[in-house]
Amino acid sequence: MSQQSDFSREHMLALIEKLNDYSYAYHVKDDPVVPDAVYDREYRALQAIEAAHPDWIEVDSPTQRVGEKPDNGFANVTHTVPMLSLDNAFDDESLNDFDQRIKKLLGKEDTITYCCEPKLDGLAISLRYEKGSLVRGVTRGDGLSGEDITSNIKTIHTVPMKLRTVSPPDVLEVRGEIYMPKEGFEKLNRQAAEQGEKTFVNPRNAAAGSLRQLDPKITAARPLVMCAYSIGYVEGWQQPSSHYEGLLQLNEWGFRTNDLMQKVEGAEGCIDYYEMLSNKREALSYDIDGIVYKVDTIALQNQLGFIARAPRWAIARKFPAQEEMTQVLEIDFQVGRTGAITPVARLEPVFVGGVTVSNATLHNKDEIARLGVQVKDFVVIRRAGDVIPQVVQVIKDKRPDNATPVVFPAVCPVCGSDVEQVEGEAVVRCTGGLVCGAQLKESLKHFVSRKAMDIDGLGDKLIEQLVDQSLVKTPVDIFCLSEKRDELLAMERMGQKSVDNLLASIEAAKQTQFNRFLYALGIREVGEATARALTNYFKDLDSLMAADTETLVEVEDVGPIVAQHVHIFFEQAANRATIAGLLDAGVVWQKQKSLDADALPLNGKTYVVTGTLSQFSRDQVKDKLQSLGAKVSGSVSAKTDCLVAGEKAGSKLAKAQALNVAVIDEAGVIALFEEHGAN
Ligand code: D41
C-alpha cells in the first residue's frame, strides 16, 4: 500500500505518544503545554489514520478510552490483596493516642515521620497493570472483592492506559480515589436540571452514579478524576522504602497524586497539617472529608501490620460533617426586592459545617417539587463553608404521619397583593411593587448598599424601622430625612451623633456615579456589570431612559430579556417619578469622560485578574478595568487578551502561559491605569 510519510504507522505511534504527553501535562500535572485547539487537531489527525487503518489501533491510543458496553454487566473480582479500611480520629487527642500507640508497638522513642494526604471524598478503586498496560479496574466493594468497571475506568483521563516508563513492573496494583471536582459537579447538575433530569445530591454521589453506568459513553461525559494514594501490590520491582517516594514514582509513571500531600514529623506535625488544610478546605476545587495520616516508612508499616481490616499504621482524621439530618418544623414565605416569593424551611436547629443552622432556603416552587419536601419531613441539610445552608434531600422513609404538603400562598403574605407566575419561570412574585412593605425594605437595602449609593450608617434594622414607621416610602424619602431629625432621634439606638453621621453620609452619597445610580435602581437582571455596560454605552440618563429594546440589545451582554426589563422599568410612571425625585433632591454624577463606548481604551478586550495584589483588591482592579471598557472574566481561555497576575497566581497563570496569553503584574496594571487616567 502506498503511504504518505505522515500517514505511516511510525507517524501514528509518534502522534499517540505526543497526545498522551499533552494529556499527562494537562490532566496529571495541571500544566497544559498546548492550547486545547492543538490537542483537538492532532487528535482528529490520529482518528483519520485509525479510520484508514483499523488494524493499527493501539490499546493506549487516546481514541480507545471510550469502548462498548460490557456484555454481562460488571463481573465480581477478588482483590489480589484486600483493600483495607481506615480507622477514624475525630480530635487532636485521638491523633496523639495514635502516635503514642505506634511508638509503643515499635518500641521506639524516635519521632515518627508521617505522610499526610487530603482524604478525597470519592470512591476507592484498584487498578491492575501488567507489563505496564492497564488490564483491570475494580471498585473497592467490601474490601475483599469488588466490581470490574474497567470499561468505565478507561474513560478517565487521569488513569494512564500505559505506564510512562520503558521498564514497568511485571504487575502493579495502584489504589486511589475517583472523585468529581466541584466545578464539574455543578455543571453536570445544571445541565441535568435544565433537561428536567434528576440532579445529584453531592459530588461523591455523582461520582458513584457515573461509575455505575453500564454505558461507558455516559461515564466518559462525566468529569471524573482519579488520584493515586497507595501501591497495593507489585511484582518485579523494588518499591521505594518510603510511602511518599512511592507516590512520587506513581506520579512519574502517569498517575495524578495529590499536590497537597506532605511529610511531617510526629503528632505535632500532623496537627499543624490539620490546621493548614482546614483553612484551605473550602477553596479546594474538590471535596475532602478529612486527612489520612500514614507512617511513611514502609518497613515500619510492615512491622505494624493490621488488625481486622484496618492498617495499624494509618488513621483518618475527619473534618466536621457538612451534611446533617434534621426536621422541617415549618415553611415560611419571604418576599424579596423584586417581589419573588421564596419559601424558607424553619428547621429544628442542627450543628452542621461548624455552625448551628435553623433556616434553609427552598428557593422556589420547582425546588419544593424536585425535593418532594413536606412540612415535618426529615431532611439532609448541607452547609459547606460560607455557602448558605441547602436542603439537599428528603428522607422519605422517615416521613411522619402529621407531614403536610407545602401550600404556596395565593396572595402576597406581606401586603396581600395578587401573586403571579410568569410562564416558564419558577418564581412566584408579589405584584404589589413598592406598595409591598417587604419589597420596599429590600429595595431600599439594595439602594443604599456599598456598590450602589453607598450610604454608610443606614443598616438593615434602621431601614426596617423607617419603613414600619412610614418615614420612608420611596428611595427619595431617604434624601429628605434631614427634615425628620426629631423622628430619627426617637428611634432605637439613635443618638445626636449617629443622626448627624447618618445625615452627613446621606448628603455625601448624593455625589455618585452614573453606573452606581443605575445599579441602585434595582432593575431586574441589571447587576453591577450590566449597569456599567449600559452607562458606558449611553451618553446620559435621558438617552438611556428613552432607548427602545432594539437599541438596548446593542449593548454588550444585554440580551432581549434584560432589554425588556430595562425598557419596562423606565416606562413606569412611578419609576420615572422616583428618578425625577432623586435628581430634584440633589443626586448628581459627573458626566463620563468618554461618551462613546467604542472609544474606551480597553473596549473589546477581555481581562482576567488573579492572585494577591498589594495596592488594590481584585474587585477594585476589576472595576477600573471595566471603567476603561474591558470585559473581566473569571477564567483564562484562548479568548483572554491579558491576565493580571498578583502574588501566588497559581493555575490561571500557568494556563495563560501555556496559551501564550499576555501577562502583566501589579506594576503593569498600575502603569496601564495611569496611561488611561483611571486612578
Ligand atoms: O483520599 C482518600 N480517600 C484516601 C483513602 C487516601 N488518601 N489514602 C487512603 N489510604 C488507605 C490505606 C492506608 C489503607 C492505603 C485511603 C484509603 N486507604 C481508603 N479509602 C477507602 C477505604 C480506605
PDB file of N, CA and C in Angstrom, residues 438-486:
ATOM      1  N   ALA A 438     -42.418  44.556  52.183  1.00  0.00           N
ATOM      2  CA  ALA A 438     -41.236  43.697  52.065  1.00  0.00           C
ATOM      3  C   ALA A 438     -40.388  44.126  50.873  1.00  0.00           C
ATOM      4  N   GLN A 439     -41.054  44.375  49.740  1.00  0.00           N
ATOM      5  CA  GLN A 439     -40.309  44.787  48.539  1.00  0.00           C
ATOM      6  C   GLN A 439     -39.648  46.131  48.761  1.00  0.00           C
ATOM      7  N   LEU A 440     -40.378  47.038  49.446  1.00  0.00           N
ATOM      8  CA  LEU A 440     -39.827  48.362  49.710  1.00  0.00           C
ATOM      9  C   LEU A 440     -38.567  48.242  50.571  1.00  0.00           C
ATOM     10  N   LYS A 441     -38.662  47.454  51.644  1.00  0.00           N
ATOM     11  CA  LYS A 441     -37.500  47.306  52.531  1.00  0.00           C
ATOM     12  C   LYS A 441     -36.298  46.750  51.774  1.00  0.00           C
ATOM     13  N   GLU A 442     -36.542  45.714  50.992  1.00  0.00           N
ATOM     14  CA  GLU A 442     -35.417  45.090  50.279  1.00  0.00           C
ATOM     15  C   GLU A 442     -34.854  46.027  49.206  1.00  0.00           C
ATOM     16  N   SER A 443     -35.754  46.783  48.535  1.00  0.00           N
ATOM     17  CA  SER A 443     -35.276  47.725  47.516  1.00  0.00           C
ATOM     18  C   SER A 443     -34.410  48.795  48.149  1.00  0.00           C
ATOM     19  N   LEU A 444     -34.831  49.257  49.327  1.00  0.00           N
ATOM     20  CA  LEU A 444     -34.060  50.305  49.994  1.00  0.00           C
ATOM     21  C   LEU A 444     -32.711  49.770  50.457  1.00  0.00           C
ATOM     22  N   LYS A 445     -32.704  48.541  50.964  1.00  0.00           N
ATOM     23  CA  LYS A 445     -31.432  47.954  51.405  1.00  0.00           C
ATOM     24  C   LYS A 445     -30.466  47.887  50.222  1.00  0.00           C
ATOM     25  N   HIS A 446     -31.007  47.508  49.080  1.00  0.00           N
ATOM     26  CA  HIS A 446     -30.172  47.443  47.881  1.00  0.00           C
ATOM     27  C   HIS A 446     -29.726  48.852  47.467  1.00  0.00           C
ATOM     28  N   PHE A 447     -30.657  49.780  47.501  1.00  0.00           N
ATOM     29  CA  PHE A 447     -30.392  51.158  47.073  1.00  0.00           C
ATOM     30  C   PHE A 447     -29.220  51.774  47.837  1.00  0.00           C
ATOM     31  N   VAL A 448     -29.156  51.510  49.157  1.00  0.00           N
ATOM     32  CA  VAL A 448     -28.121  52.155  49.975  1.00  0.00           C
ATOM     33  C   VAL A 448     -26.833  51.333  50.059  1.00  0.00           C
ATOM     34  N   SER A 449     -26.837  50.116  49.472  1.00  0.00           N
ATOM     35  CA  SER A 449     -25.716  49.199  49.689  1.00  0.00           C
ATOM     36  C   SER A 449     -24.408  49.742  49.090  1.00  0.00           C
ATOM     37  N   ARG A 450     -23.315  49.095  49.505  1.00  0.00           N
ATOM     38  CA  ARG A 450     -21.978  49.616  49.212  1.00  0.00           C
ATOM     39  C   ARG A 450     -21.721  49.840  47.720  1.00  0.00           C
ATOM     40  N   LYS A 451     -22.151  48.879  46.894  1.00  0.00           N
ATOM     41  CA  LYS A 451     -21.863  49.007  45.466  1.00  0.00           C
ATOM     42  C   LYS A 451     -22.908  49.864  44.736  1.00  0.00           C
ATOM     43  N   ALA A 452     -23.969  50.270  45.488  1.00  0.00           N
ATOM     44  CA  ALA A 452     -24.988  51.143  44.891  1.00  0.00           C
ATOM     45  C   ALA A 452     -24.733  52.570  45.386  1.00  0.00           C
ATOM     46  N   MET A 453     -25.666  53.162  46.157  1.00  0.00           N
ATOM     47  CA  MET A 453     -25.475  54.546  46.588  1.00  0.00           C
ATOM     48  C   MET A 453     -24.494  54.663  47.756  1.00  0.00           C
ATOM     49  N   ASP A 454     -24.167  53.556  48.372  1.00  0.00           N
ATOM     50  CA  ASP A 454     -23.125  53.514  49.406  1.00  0.00           C
ATOM     51  C   ASP A 454     -23.394  54.502  50.543  1.00  0.00           C
ATOM     52  N   ILE A 455     -24.558  54.341  51.192  1.00  0.00           N
ATOM     53  CA  ILE A 455     -24.869  55.225  52.323  1.00  0.00           C
ATOM     54  C   ILE A 455     -24.486  54.511  53.615  1.00  0.00           C
ATOM     55  N   ASP A 456     -23.441  55.022  54.228  1.00  0.00           N
ATOM     56  CA  ASP A 456     -22.916  54.456  55.473  1.00  0.00           C
ATOM     57  C   ASP A 456     -23.894  54.729  56.612  1.00  0.00           C
ATOM     58  N   GLY A 457     -24.050  53.798  57.518  1.00  0.00           N
ATOM     59  CA  GLY A 457     -24.852  54.053  58.712  1.00  0.00           C
ATOM     60  C   GLY A 457     -26.336  53.807  58.525  1.00  0.00           C
ATOM     61  N   LEU A 458     -26.739  53.433  57.320  1.00  0.00           N
ATOM     62  CA  LEU A 458     -28.154  53.141  57.097  1.00  0.00           C
ATOM     63  C   LEU A 458     -28.294  51.619  56.948  1.00  0.00           C
ATOM     64  N   GLY A 459     -28.288  50.955  58.083  1.00  0.00           N
ATOM     65  CA  GLY A 459     -28.292  49.491  58.080  1.00  0.00           C
ATOM     66  C   GLY A 459     -29.682  48.898  57.921  1.00  0.00           C
ATOM     67  N   ASP A 460     -29.728  47.577  57.803  1.00  0.00           N
ATOM     68  CA  ASP A 460     -30.987  46.865  57.578  1.00  0.00           C
ATOM     69  C   ASP A 460     -32.030  47.160  58.661  1.00  0.00           C
ATOM     70  N   LYS A 461     -31.594  47.136  59.924  1.00  0.00           N
ATOM     71  CA  LYS A 461     -32.525  47.330  61.048  1.00  0.00           C
ATOM     72  C   LYS A 461     -33.169  48.708  60.973  1.00  0.00           C
ATOM     73  N   LEU A 462     -32.333  49.701  60.675  1.00  0.00           N
ATOM     74  CA  LEU A 462     -32.822  51.073  60.613  1.00  0.00           C
ATOM     75  C   LEU A 462     -33.811  51.220  59.457  1.00  0.00           C
ATOM     76  N   ILE A 463     -33.503  50.636  58.315  1.00  0.00           N
ATOM     77  CA  ILE A 463     -34.412  50.702  57.173  1.00  0.00           C
ATOM     78  C   ILE A 463     -35.756  50.081  57.540  1.00  0.00           C
ATOM     79  N   GLU A 464     -35.700  48.962  58.246  1.00  0.00           N
ATOM     80  CA  GLU A 464     -36.958  48.314  58.616  1.00  0.00           C
ATOM     81  C   GLU A 464     -37.789  49.219  59.514  1.00  0.00           C
ATOM     82  N   GLN A 465     -37.134  49.875  60.448  1.00  0.00           N
ATOM     83  CA  GLN A 465     -37.870  50.801  61.328  1.00  0.00           C
ATOM     84  C   GLN A 465     -38.446  51.973  60.540  1.00  0.00           C
ATOM     85  N   LEU A 466     -37.617  52.522  59.639  1.00  0.00           N
ATOM     86  CA  LEU A 466     -38.061  53.687  58.857  1.00  0.00           C
ATOM     87  C   LEU A 466     -39.294  53.348  58.026  1.00  0.00           C
ATOM     88  N   VAL A 467     -39.298  52.138  57.472  1.00  0.00           N
ATOM     89  CA  VAL A 467     -40.455  51.737  56.658  1.00  0.00           C
ATOM     90  C   VAL A 467     -41.651  51.448  57.564  1.00  0.00           C
ATOM     91  N   ASP A 468     -41.404  50.712  58.653  1.00  0.00           N
ATOM     92  CA  ASP A 468     -42.514  50.370  59.557  1.00  0.00           C
ATOM     93  C   ASP A 468     -43.178  51.624  60.126  1.00  0.00           C
ATOM     94  N   GLN A 469     -42.377  52.687  60.338  1.00  0.00           N
ATOM     95  CA  GLN A 469     -42.956  53.921  60.885  1.00  0.00           C
ATOM     96  C   GLN A 469     -43.375  54.889  59.780  1.00  0.00           C
ATOM     97  N   SER A 470     -43.394  54.393  58.544  1.00  0.00           N
ATOM     98  CA  SER A 470     -43.808  55.191  57.380  1.00  0.00           C
ATOM     99  C   SER A 470     -43.002  56.474  57.189  1.00  0.00           C
ATOM    100  N   LEU A 471     -41.776  56.504  57.684  1.00  0.00           N
ATOM    101  CA  LEU A 471     -40.940  57.686  57.469  1.00  0.00           C
ATOM    102  C   LEU A 471     -40.347  57.663  56.065  1.00  0.00           C
ATOM    103  N   VAL A 472     -40.170  56.469  55.539  1.00  0.00           N
ATOM    104  CA  VAL A 472     -39.628  56.338  54.188  1.00  0.00           C
ATOM    105  C   VAL A 472     -40.569  55.470  53.369  1.00  0.00           C
ATOM    106  N   LYS A 473     -41.073  56.027  52.260  1.00  0.00           N
ATOM    107  CA  LYS A 473     -41.981  55.255  51.401  1.00  0.00           C
ATOM    108  C   LYS A 473     -41.381  55.005  50.029  1.00  0.00           C
ATOM    109  N   THR A 474     -40.361  55.815  49.670  1.00  0.00           N
ATOM    110  CA  THR A 474     -39.648  55.611  48.400  1.00  0.00           C
ATOM    111  C   THR A 474     -38.186  55.990  48.642  1.00  0.00           C
ATOM    112  N   PRO A 475     -37.295  55.622  47.736  1.00  0.00           N
ATOM    113  CA  PRO A 475     -35.887  55.982  47.926  1.00  0.00           C
ATOM    114  C   PRO A 475     -35.703  57.497  48.071  1.00  0.00           C
ATOM    115  N   VAL A 476     -36.598  58.281  47.441  1.00  0.00           N
ATOM    116  CA  VAL A 476     -36.455  59.739  47.507  1.00  0.00           C
ATOM    117  C   VAL A 476     -36.524  60.221  48.958  1.00  0.00           C
ATOM    118  N   ASP A 477     -37.393  59.563  49.743  1.00  0.00           N
ATOM    119  CA  ASP A 477     -37.579  59.985  51.142  1.00  0.00           C
ATOM    120  C   ASP A 477     -36.287  59.932  51.946  1.00  0.00           C
ATOM    121  N   ILE A 478     -35.357  59.068  51.531  1.00  0.00           N
ATOM    122  CA  ILE A 478     -34.082  58.979  52.257  1.00  0.00           C
ATOM    123  C   ILE A 478     -33.378  60.330  52.217  1.00  0.00           C
ATOM    124  N   PHE A 479     -33.466  60.994  51.050  1.00  0.00           N
ATOM    125  CA  PHE A 479     -32.763  62.268  50.894  1.00  0.00           C
ATOM    126  C   PHE A 479     -33.515  63.430  51.537  1.00  0.00           C
ATOM    127  N   CYS A 480     -34.692  63.118  52.112  1.00  0.00           N
ATOM    128  CA  CYS A 480     -35.433  64.165  52.819  1.00  0.00           C
ATOM    129  C   CYS A 480     -35.397  63.940  54.326  1.00  0.00           C
ATOM    130  N   LEU A 481     -34.583  62.983  54.775  1.00  0.00           N
ATOM    131  CA  LEU A 481     -34.559  62.640  56.203  1.00  0.00           C
ATOM    132  C   LEU A 481     -34.030  63.788  57.070  1.00  0.00           C
ATOM    133  N   SER A 482     -33.279  64.717  56.443  1.00  0.00           N
ATOM    134  CA  SER A 482     -32.760  65.842  57.248  1.00  0.00           C
ATOM    135  C   SER A 482     -33.913  66.661  57.825  1.00  0.00           C
ATOM    136  N   GLU A 483     -35.086  66.558  57.211  1.00  0.00           N
ATOM    137  CA  GLU A 483     -36.258  67.282  57.747  1.00  0.00           C
ATOM    138  C   GLU A 483     -36.927  66.491  58.867  1.00  0.00           C
ATOM    139  N   LYS A 484     -36.408  65.279  59.128  1.00  0.00           N
ATOM    140  CA  LYS A 484     -37.078  64.415  60.118  1.00  0.00           C
ATOM    141  C   LYS A 484     -36.147  64.099  61.293  1.00  0.00           C
ATOM    142  N   ARG A 485     -35.330  65.056  61.684  1.00  0.00           N
ATOM    143  CA  ARG A 485     -34.371  64.855  62.782  1.00  0.00           C
ATOM    144  C   ARG A 485     -35.019  64.306  64.040  1.00  0.00           C
ATOM    145  N   ASP A 486     -36.157  64.922  64.438  1.00  0.00           N
ATOM    146  CA  ASP A 486     -36.787  64.534  65.707  1.00  0.00           C
ATOM    147  C   ASP A 486     -37.234  63.084  65.672  1.00  0.00           C
TER     148      ASP A 486
END
